[in-house]
Coordinates of C-alpha atoms in Angstrom, one line a residue:
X1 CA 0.0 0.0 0.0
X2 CA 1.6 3.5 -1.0
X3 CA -0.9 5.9 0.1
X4 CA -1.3 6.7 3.9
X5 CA -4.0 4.8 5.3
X6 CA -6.5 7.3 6.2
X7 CA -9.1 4.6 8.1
X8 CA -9.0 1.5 9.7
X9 CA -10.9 -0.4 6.3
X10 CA -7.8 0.5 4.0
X11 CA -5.2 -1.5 6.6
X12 CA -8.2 -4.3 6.5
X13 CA -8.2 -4.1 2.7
X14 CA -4.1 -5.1 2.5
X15 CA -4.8 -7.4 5.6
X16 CA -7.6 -9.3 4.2
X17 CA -5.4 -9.2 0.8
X18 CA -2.4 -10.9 2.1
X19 CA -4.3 -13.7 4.0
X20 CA -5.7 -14.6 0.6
X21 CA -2.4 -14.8 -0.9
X22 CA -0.9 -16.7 1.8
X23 CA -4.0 -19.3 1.8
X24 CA -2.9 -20.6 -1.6
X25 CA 0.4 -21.6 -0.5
X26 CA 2.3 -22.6 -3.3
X27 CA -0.6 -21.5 -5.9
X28 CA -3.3 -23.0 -7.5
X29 CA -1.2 -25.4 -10.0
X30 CA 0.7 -26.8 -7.0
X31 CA -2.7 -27.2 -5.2
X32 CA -4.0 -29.0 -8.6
X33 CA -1.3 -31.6 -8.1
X34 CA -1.8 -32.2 -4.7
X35 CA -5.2 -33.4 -5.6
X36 CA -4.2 -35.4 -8.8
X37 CA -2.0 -37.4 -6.6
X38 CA -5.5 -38.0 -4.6
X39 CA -3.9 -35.8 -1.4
X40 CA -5.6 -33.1 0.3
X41 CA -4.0 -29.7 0.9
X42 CA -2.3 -28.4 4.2
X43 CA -5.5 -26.2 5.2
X44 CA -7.4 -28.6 3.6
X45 CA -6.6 -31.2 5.8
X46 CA -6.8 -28.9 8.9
X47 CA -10.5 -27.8 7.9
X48 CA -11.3 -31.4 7.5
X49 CA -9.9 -32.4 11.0
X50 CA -11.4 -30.0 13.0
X51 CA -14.7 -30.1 14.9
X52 CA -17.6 -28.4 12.1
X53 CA -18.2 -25.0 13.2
X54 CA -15.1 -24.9 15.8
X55 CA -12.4 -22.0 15.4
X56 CA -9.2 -22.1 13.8
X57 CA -6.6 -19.8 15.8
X58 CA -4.0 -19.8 13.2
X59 CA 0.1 -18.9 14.5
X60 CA 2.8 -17.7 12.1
X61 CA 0.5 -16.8 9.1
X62 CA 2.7 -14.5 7.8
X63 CA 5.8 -16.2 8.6
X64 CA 8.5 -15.6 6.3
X65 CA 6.6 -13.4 4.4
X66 CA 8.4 -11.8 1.7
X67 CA 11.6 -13.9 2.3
X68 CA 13.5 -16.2 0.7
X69 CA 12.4 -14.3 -2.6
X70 CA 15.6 -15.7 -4.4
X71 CA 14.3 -19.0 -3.9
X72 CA 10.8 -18.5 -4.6
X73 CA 9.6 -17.3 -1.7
X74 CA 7.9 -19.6 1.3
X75 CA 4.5 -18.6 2.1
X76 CA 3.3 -19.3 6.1
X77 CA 7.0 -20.8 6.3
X78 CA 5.7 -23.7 4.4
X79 CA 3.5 -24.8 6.8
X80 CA 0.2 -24.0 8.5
X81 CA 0.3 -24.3 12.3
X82 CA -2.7 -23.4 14.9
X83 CA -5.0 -24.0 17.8
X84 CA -8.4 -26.1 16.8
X85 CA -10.6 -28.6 18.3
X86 CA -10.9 -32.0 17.3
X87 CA -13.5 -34.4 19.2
X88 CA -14.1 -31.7 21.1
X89 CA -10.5 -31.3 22.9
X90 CA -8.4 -28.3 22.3
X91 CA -5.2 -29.0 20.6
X92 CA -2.2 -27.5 18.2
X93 CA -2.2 -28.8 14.9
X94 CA 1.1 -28.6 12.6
X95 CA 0.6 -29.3 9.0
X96 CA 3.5 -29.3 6.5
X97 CA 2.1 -27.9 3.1
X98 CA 3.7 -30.0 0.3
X99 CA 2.4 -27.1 -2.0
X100 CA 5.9 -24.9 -0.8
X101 CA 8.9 -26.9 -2.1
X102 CA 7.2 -29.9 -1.2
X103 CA 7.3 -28.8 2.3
X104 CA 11.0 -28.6 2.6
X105 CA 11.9 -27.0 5.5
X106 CA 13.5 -23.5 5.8
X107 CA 15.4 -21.9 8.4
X108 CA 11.4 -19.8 9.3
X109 CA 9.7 -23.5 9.0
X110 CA 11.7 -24.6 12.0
X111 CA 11.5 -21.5 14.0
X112 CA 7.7 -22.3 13.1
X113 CA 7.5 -25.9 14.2
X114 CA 9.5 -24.9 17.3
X115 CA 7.0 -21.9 18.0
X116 CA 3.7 -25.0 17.6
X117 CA 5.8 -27.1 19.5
X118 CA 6.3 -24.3 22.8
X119 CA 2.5 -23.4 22.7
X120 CA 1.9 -27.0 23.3
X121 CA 4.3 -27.5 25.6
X122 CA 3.8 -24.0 27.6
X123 CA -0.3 -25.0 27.9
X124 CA -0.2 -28.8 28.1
X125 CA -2.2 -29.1 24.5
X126 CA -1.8 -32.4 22.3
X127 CA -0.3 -32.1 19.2
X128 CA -1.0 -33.2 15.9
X129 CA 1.4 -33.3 13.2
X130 CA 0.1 -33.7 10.1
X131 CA 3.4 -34.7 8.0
X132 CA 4.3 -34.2 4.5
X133 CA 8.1 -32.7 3.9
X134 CA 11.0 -33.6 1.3
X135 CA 12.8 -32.7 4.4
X136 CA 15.8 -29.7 5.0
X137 CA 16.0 -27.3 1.6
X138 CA 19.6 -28.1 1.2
X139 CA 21.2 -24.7 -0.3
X140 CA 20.0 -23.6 2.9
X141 CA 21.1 -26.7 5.3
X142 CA 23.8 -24.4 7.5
X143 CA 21.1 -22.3 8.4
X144 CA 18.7 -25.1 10.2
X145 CA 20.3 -27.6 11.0
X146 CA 23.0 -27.6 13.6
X147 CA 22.1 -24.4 16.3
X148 CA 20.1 -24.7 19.1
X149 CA 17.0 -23.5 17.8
X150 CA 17.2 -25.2 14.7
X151 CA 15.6 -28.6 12.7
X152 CA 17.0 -30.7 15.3
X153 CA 15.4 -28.9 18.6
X154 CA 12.0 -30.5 17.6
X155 CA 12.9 -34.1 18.0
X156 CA 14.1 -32.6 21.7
X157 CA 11.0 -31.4 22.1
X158 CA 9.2 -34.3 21.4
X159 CA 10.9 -36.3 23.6
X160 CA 10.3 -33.5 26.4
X161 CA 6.1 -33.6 25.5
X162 CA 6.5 -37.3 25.8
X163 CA 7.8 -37.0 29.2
X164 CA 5.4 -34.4 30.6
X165 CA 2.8 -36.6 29.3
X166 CA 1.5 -34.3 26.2
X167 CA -0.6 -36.4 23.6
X168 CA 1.4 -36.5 20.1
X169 CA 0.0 -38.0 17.3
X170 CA 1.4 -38.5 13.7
X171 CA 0.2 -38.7 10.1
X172 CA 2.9 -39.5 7.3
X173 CA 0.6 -38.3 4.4
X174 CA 3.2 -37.6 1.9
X175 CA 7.2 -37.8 2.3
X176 CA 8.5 -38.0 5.8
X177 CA 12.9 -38.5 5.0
X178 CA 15.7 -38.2 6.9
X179 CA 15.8 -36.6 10.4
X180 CA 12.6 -35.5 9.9
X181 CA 11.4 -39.4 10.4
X182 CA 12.0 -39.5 13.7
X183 CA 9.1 -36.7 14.5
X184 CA 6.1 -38.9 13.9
X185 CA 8.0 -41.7 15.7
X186 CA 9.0 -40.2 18.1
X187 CA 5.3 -39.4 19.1
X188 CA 3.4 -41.4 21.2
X189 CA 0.8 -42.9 17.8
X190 CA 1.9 -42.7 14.0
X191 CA -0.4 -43.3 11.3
X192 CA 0.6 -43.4 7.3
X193 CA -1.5 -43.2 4.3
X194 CA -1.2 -45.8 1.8
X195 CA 0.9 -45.3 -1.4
X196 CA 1.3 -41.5 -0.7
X197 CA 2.7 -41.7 2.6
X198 CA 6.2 -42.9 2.8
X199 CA 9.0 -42.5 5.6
X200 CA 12.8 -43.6 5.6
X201 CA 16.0 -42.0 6.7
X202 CA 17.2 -42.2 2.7
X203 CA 15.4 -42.3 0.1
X204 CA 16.5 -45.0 -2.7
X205 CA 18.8 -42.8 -4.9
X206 CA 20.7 -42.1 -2.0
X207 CA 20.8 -45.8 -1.2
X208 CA 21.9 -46.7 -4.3
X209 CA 24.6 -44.2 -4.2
X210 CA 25.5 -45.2 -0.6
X211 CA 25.2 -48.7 -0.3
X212 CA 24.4 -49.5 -4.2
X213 CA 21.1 -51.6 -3.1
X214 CA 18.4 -50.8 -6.4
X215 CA 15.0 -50.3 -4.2
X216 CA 11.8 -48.4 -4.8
X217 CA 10.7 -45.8 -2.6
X218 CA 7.5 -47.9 -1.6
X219 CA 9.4 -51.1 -0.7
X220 CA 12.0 -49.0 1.1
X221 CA 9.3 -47.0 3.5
X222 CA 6.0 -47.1 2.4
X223 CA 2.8 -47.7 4.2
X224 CA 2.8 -51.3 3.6
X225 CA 6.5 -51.8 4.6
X226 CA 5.9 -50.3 7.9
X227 CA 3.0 -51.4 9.1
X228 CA 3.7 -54.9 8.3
X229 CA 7.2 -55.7 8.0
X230 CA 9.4 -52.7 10.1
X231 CA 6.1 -52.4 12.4
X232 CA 7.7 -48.7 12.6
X233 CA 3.9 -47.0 11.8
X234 CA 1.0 -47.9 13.5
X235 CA -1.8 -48.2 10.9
X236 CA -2.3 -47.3 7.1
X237 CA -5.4 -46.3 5.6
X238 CA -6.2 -45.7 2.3
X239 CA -6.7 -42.2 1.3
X240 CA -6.3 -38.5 4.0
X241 CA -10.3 -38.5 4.7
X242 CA -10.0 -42.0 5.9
X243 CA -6.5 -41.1 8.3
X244 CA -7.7 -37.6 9.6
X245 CA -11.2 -39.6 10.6
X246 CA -8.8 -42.0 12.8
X247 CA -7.1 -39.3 14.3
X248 CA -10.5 -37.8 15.7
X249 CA -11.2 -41.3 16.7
X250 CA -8.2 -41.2 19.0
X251 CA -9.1 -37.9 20.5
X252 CA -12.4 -38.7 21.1
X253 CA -10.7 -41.1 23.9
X254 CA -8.6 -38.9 25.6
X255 CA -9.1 -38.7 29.4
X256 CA -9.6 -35.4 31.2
X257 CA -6.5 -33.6 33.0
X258 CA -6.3 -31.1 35.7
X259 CA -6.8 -27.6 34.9
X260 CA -5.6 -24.6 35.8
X261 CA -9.0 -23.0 37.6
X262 CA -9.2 -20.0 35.8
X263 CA -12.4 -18.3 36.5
X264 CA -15.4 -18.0 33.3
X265 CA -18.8 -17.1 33.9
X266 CA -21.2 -16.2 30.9
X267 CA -19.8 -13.7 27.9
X268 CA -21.2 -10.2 27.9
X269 CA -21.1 -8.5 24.5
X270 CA -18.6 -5.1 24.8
X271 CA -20.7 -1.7 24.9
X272 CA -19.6 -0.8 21.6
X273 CA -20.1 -2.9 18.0
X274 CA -17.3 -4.2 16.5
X275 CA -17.2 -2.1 13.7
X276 CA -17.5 1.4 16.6
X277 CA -14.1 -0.1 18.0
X278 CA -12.3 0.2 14.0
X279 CA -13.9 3.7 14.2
X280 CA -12.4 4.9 17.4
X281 CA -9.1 3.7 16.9
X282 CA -7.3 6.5 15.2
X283 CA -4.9 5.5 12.2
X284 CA -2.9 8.6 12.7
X285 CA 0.0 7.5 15.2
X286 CA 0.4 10.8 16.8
X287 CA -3.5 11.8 17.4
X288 CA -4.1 10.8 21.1
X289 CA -7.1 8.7 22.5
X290 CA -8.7 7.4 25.2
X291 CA -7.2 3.7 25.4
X292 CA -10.7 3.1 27.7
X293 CA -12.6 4.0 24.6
X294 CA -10.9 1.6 22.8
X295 CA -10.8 -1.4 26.2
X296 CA -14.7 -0.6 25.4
X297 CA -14.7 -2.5 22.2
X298 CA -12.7 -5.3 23.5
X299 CA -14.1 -6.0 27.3
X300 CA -17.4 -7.7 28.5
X301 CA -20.0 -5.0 28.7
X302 CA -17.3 -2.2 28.4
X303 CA -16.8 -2.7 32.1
X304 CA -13.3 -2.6 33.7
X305 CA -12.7 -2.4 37.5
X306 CA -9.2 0.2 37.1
X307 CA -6.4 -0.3 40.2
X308 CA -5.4 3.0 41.5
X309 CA -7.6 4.9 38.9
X310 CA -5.4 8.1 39.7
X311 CA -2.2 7.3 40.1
X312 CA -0.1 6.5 37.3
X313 CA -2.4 7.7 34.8
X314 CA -0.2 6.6 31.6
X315 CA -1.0 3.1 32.8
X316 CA -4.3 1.5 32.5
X317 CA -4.0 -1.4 35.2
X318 CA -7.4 -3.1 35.9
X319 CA -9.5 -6.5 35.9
X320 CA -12.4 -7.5 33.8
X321 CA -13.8 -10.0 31.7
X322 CA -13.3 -10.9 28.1
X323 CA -15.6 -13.4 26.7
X324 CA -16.5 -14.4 30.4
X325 CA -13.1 -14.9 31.4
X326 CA -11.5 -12.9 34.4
X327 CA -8.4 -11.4 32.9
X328 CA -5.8 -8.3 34.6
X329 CA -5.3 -5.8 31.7
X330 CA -2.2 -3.5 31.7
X331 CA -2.6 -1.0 28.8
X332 CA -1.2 2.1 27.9
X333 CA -3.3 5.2 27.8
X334 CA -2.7 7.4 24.8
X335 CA -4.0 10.4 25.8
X336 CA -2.4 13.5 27.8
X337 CA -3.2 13.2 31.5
X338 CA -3.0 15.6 34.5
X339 CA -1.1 14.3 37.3
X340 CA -2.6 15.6 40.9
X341 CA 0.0 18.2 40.7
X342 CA -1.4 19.7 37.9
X343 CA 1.7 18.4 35.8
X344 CA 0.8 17.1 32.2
X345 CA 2.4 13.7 31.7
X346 CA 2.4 12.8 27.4
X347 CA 0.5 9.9 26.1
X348 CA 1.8 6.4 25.6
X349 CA 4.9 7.0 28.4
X350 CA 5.8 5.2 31.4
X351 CA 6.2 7.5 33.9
X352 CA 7.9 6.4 37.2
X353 CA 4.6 6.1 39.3
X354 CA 2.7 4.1 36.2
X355 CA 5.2 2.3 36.7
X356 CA 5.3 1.4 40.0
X357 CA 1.3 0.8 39.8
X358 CA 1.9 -1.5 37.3
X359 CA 4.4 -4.1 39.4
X360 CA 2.2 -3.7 42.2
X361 CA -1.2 -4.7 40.2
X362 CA 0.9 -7.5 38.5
X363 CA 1.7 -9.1 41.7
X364 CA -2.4 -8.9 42.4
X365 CA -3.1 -11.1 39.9
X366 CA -0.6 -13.4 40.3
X367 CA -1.8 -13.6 43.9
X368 CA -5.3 -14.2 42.6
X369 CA -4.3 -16.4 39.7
X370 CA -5.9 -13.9 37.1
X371 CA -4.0 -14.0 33.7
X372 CA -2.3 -11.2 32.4
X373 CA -3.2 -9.3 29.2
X374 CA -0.9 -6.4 27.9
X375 CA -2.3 -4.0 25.1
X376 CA 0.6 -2.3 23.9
X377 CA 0.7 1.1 22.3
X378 CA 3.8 2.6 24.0
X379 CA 6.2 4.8 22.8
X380 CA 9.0 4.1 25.8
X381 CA 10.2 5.0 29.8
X382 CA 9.9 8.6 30.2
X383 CA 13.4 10.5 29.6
X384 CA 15.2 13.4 31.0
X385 CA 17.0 14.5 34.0
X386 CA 13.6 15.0 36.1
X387 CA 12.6 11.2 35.1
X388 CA 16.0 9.9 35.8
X389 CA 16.7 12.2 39.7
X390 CA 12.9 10.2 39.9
X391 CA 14.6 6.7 39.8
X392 CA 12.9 6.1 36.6
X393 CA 15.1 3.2 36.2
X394 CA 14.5 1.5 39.4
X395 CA 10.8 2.1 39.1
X396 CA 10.8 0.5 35.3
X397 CA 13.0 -2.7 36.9
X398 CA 10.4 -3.2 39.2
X399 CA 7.7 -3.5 36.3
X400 CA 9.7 -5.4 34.3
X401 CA 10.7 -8.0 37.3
X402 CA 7.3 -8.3 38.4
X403 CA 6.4 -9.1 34.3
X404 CA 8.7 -11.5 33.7
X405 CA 8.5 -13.9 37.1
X406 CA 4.9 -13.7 37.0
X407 CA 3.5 -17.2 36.8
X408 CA -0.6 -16.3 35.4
X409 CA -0.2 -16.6 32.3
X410 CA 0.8 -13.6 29.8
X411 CA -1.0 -12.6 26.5
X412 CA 0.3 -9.3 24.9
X413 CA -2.1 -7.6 21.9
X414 CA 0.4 -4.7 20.1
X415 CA -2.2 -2.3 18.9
X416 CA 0.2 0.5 18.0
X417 CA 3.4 1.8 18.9
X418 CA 5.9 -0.6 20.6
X419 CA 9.0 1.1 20.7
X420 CA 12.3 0.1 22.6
X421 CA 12.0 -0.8 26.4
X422 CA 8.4 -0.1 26.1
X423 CA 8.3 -3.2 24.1
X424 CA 9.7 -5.4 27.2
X425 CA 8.2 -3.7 29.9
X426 CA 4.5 -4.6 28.0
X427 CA 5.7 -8.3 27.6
X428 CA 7.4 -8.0 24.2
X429 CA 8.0 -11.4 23.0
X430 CA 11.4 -11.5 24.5
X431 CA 8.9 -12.4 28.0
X432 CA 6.9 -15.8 26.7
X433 CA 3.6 -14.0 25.9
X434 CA 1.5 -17.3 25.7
X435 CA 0.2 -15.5 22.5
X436 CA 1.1 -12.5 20.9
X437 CA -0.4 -10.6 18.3
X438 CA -0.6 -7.1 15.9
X439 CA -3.0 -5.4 14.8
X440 CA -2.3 -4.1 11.3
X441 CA -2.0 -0.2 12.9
X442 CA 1.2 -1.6 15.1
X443 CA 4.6 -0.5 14.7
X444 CA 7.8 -2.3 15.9
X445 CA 10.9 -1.0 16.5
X446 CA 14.0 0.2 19.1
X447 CA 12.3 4.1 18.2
X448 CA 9.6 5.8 16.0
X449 CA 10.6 6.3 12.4
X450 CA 11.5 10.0 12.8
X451 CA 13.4 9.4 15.6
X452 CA 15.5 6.5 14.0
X453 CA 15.7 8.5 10.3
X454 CA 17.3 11.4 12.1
X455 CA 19.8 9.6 14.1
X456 CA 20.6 7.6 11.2
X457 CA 21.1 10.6 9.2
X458 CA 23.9 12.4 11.6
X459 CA 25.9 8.8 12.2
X460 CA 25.7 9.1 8.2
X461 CA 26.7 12.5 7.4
X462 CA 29.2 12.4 10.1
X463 CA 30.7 9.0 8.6
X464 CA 31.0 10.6 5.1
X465 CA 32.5 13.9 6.5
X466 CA 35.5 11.8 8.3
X467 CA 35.8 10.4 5.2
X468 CA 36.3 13.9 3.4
X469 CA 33.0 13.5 2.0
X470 CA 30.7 16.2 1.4
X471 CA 27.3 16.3 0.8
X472 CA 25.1 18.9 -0.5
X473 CA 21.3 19.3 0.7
X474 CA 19.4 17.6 -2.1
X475 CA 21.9 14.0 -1.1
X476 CA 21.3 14.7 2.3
X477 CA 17.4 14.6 1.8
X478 CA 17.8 12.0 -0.7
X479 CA 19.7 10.0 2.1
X480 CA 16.9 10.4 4.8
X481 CA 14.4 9.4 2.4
X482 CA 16.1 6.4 1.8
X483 CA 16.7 5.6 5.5
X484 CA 12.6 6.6 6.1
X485 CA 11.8 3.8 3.5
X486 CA 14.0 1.7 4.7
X487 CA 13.2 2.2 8.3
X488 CA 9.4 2.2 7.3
X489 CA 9.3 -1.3 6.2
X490 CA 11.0 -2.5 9.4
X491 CA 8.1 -0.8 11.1
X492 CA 5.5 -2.9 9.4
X493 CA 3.2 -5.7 11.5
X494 CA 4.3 -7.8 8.4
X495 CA 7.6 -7.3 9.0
X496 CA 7.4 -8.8 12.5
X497 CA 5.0 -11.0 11.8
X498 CA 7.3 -12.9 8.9
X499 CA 9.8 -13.0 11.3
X500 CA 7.9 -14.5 14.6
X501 CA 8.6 -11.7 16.9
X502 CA 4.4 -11.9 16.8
X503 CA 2.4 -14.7 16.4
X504 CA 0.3 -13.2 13.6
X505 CA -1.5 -9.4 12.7
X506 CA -5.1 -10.2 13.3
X507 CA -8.4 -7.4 12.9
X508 CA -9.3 -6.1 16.1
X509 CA -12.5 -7.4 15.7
X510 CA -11.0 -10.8 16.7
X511 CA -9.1 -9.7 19.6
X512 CA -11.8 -11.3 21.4
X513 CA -11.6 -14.5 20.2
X514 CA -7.5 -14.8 20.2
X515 CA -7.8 -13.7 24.0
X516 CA -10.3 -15.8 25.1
X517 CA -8.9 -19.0 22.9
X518 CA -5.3 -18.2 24.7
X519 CA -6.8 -18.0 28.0
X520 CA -9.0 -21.4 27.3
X521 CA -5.7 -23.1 26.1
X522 CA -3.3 -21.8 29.4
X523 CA -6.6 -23.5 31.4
X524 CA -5.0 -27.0 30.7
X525 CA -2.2 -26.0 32.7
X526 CA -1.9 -26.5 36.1
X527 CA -0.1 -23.1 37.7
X528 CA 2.9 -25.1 39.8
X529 CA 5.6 -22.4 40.4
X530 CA 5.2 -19.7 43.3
X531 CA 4.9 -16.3 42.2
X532 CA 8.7 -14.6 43.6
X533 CA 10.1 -11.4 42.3
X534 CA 13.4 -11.8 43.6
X535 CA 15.2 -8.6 44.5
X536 CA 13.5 -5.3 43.6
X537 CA 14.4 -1.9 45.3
X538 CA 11.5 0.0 47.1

């Protein structure tokens, strides 16, 4: 989009725009032989899985977007991964999408998979994997495959959900080579699908070249093979339908586990219409607002019991209910505020005493096991030498030490700004947001645009100068229009979103739904750890 948004519809309209491009994976001749081959898609597979009528919470749609153009590109990473319900039970589903270089796996795919693989393990979910990979994309193999957080990391994980006792079930429904065979084994069922399914750790020109055996791919791991000779898969059946309806089978069985005891009573509809809260969320970044007009839109019946109302005014810190769940929100108000002193504090700062209201209201709800939600639209920690003789950075410590040991769990909606320590202070992703999502107005970065062109500008100018360099007025604009653009792009949700830093940029009309889905899932897990600061100065 070139032209300046000037309402909430025309982000929708590139939103909604994107999503459709992403949905078609690899595009619609890759699709068409997915289904000559008699396979269903990767969505296609997911919509067919999941309970009729049942929401889809979809994570990392926009991962890798608009990288790996050299090779392509690798729309959603190359595979779709979410939060559904199948039989009823809430789960995360992982489904390679064979449309994307046959579902080979980039160095986003496993940052992906690891991502699906956390949110099960962080809310004791089960896990399906629906499989279907030609395995690591080679020219790329030094970038996934030896680091911590790379291809390997997921077999660790699987042995880790095994051990905590987290369901995993597999289904090889296309290629399944290499390390990536040990996934679906390594989970605690593994189904395959006849003649299209097929798992080995090499394939039979790599046999041939290793070992110079002449085999076939189906003799050397296909369905039949498996289940009847190597006994490494469970079942085969004969077609995706017929393996997706087993895996909903096994979930119908699964036994009940302790919860967490979060409290739901009946949903309220928010004061306002959806369509009210696009309305009074202003698309200009600098116009201020009243973040409770905007809480209106989001919270059962508008209502929102506010901790220390008139202290700390920058700060919104209060309990209410979204979608009949008790949640503690911590949001930043955007409008100019008076402090009892008559001194104007500016919108979207942390001030010292916001702060301190914050860590204080934080360690409330952890007390009364209320999770956390953090609406970020921040621009930083107030600055200066009145902020700092205030202990601005002893008051911050405390929010951000309170944030990050709280046990409740965290979810973290970025509906503008979220510039530098603002970012962690409002549980940036740096501080396990169970779930974290944009909305397309949101903006990432260490500073605003301005702020970063300009600084930019002066390290440049003064570079060149050292150099002997001079530059008249027309390079020097030309220069900071290039660092704007530049910087600009690194603003973008998209941006973030294709790298994980968020799980996805969602419209605010389903802010709702993502909270109240994250709070359901974090439900499944028990709270174990004691809520304990540590050290924090008074």
């Amino acid at each position: 989009m070139n032209a300046t948004p000037t309402n909430f519809q025309d982000l929708l309209q590139v939103l909604n725009q994107k999503i459709t491009e992403v949905r078609l994976g690899g595009g619609p001749k890759r699709i068409a032989k997915e289904h000559e081959k008699g396979k269903l898609t990767a969505r296609e597979r997911i919509d067919y899985l999941i309970d009729k009528g049942s929401e889809f919470l979809e994570i990392g749609a926009f991962a890798a977007d608009e990288m790996y153009e050299e090779e392509g590109g690798c729309p959603s990473a190359g595979v779709v991964a979410g939060i559904g319900y199948v039989s009823g039970r809430m789960c995360v589903i992982v489904a390679n999408d064979a449309t994307v270089k046959a579902g080979a796996w980039f160095p986003m795919t496993a940052k992906k998979n690891l991502r699906a693989q956390e949110v099960a393990m962080e809310n004791h979910l089960p896990i399906i994997y629906l499989v279907d990979s030609a395995g690591v994309f080679l020219p790329m193999q030094n970038e996934i495959f030896p680091d911590k957080e790379h291809f390997g990391r997921q077999f660790r994980n699987n042995a880790k959900m095994s051990a905590l006792g987290i369901v995993q079930v597999a289904a090889i429904m296309g290629s399944c080579v290499a390390g990536g065979a040990y996934l679906p084994i390594m989970s605690d069922e593994a189904l395959i699908v006849d003649k299209t399914g097929s798992i080995f750790l090499a394939g039979s020109y790599l046999v041939k070249a290793a070992i110079g055996e002449s085999v076939d791919n189906e003799t050397l791991g296909g369905a039949t093979t498996h289940c009847e000779i190597s006994g490494v898969t469970d079942n085969k059946y004969e077609n995706d339908q017929e393996c997706l309806d087993a895996i909903r089978k096994i979930f119908s069985t699964l036994g009940a586990k302790p919860k967490a005891g979060f409290d739901r009573i009946e949903a309220k509809n928010p004061s306002i219409t959806p369509d009210q809260l696009l309305e009074t969320f202003p698309v200009d970044r600098v116009k201020p607002y009243d973040m409770l007009d905007i809480l209106a839109g989001i919270v059962d019946g508008g209502e929102i019991e506010e901790y220390k109302k008139d202290y700390g005014k920058t700060l919104i810190c209060g309990t209410a209910r979204i979608d009949g769940w008790a949640v503690g929100i911590v949001a930043n108000q955007r409008k100019i505020v008076k402090t009892s002193k008559g001194e104007m504090q500016m919108g979207g700062v942390i001030y010292s005493d916001s702060a301190d209201k914050a860590a204080r209201f934080i360690m409330n709800c952890n007390q009364r096991n209320i999770p956390l939600l953090f609406i970020q639209d921040v621009s930083g920690f107030m600055v200066g030498s009145k902020a700092e003789h205030g202990g601005i950075i002893k008051d911050g410590a405390k929010m951000v030490n309170a944030m990050a040991n709280s046990v409740v769990p965290k979810f973290t909606i970025i509906v503008g700004n979220s510039y530098g320590a603002g970012n962690y202070a409002m549980c940036g992703k740096a501080y396990d947001p169970r779930l974290i999502f944009s909305w397309p107005s949101a903006q990432m970065a260490v500073m605003s645009g301005a702020s970063a062109a300009k600084t930019l500008l002066q390290i440049k100018v003064s570079s060149l100068k050292k150099a002997g360099k001079v530059i008249s007025e027309e390079e020097e604009n030309q220069l900071l229009e290039e660092i704007i653009s530049k910087y600009n792009k690194e603003l973008s949700p998209y941006y973030a979103a294709a790298r994980l830093w968020v799980d996805g940029v969602i419209d605010p009309r389903e802010t709702r739904k993502v909270i109240s889905m994250g709070i359901e899932a974090a439900n499944h897990s028990p709270i174990t750890e004691r809520f304990n600061v540590g050290v924090i100065q008074t």
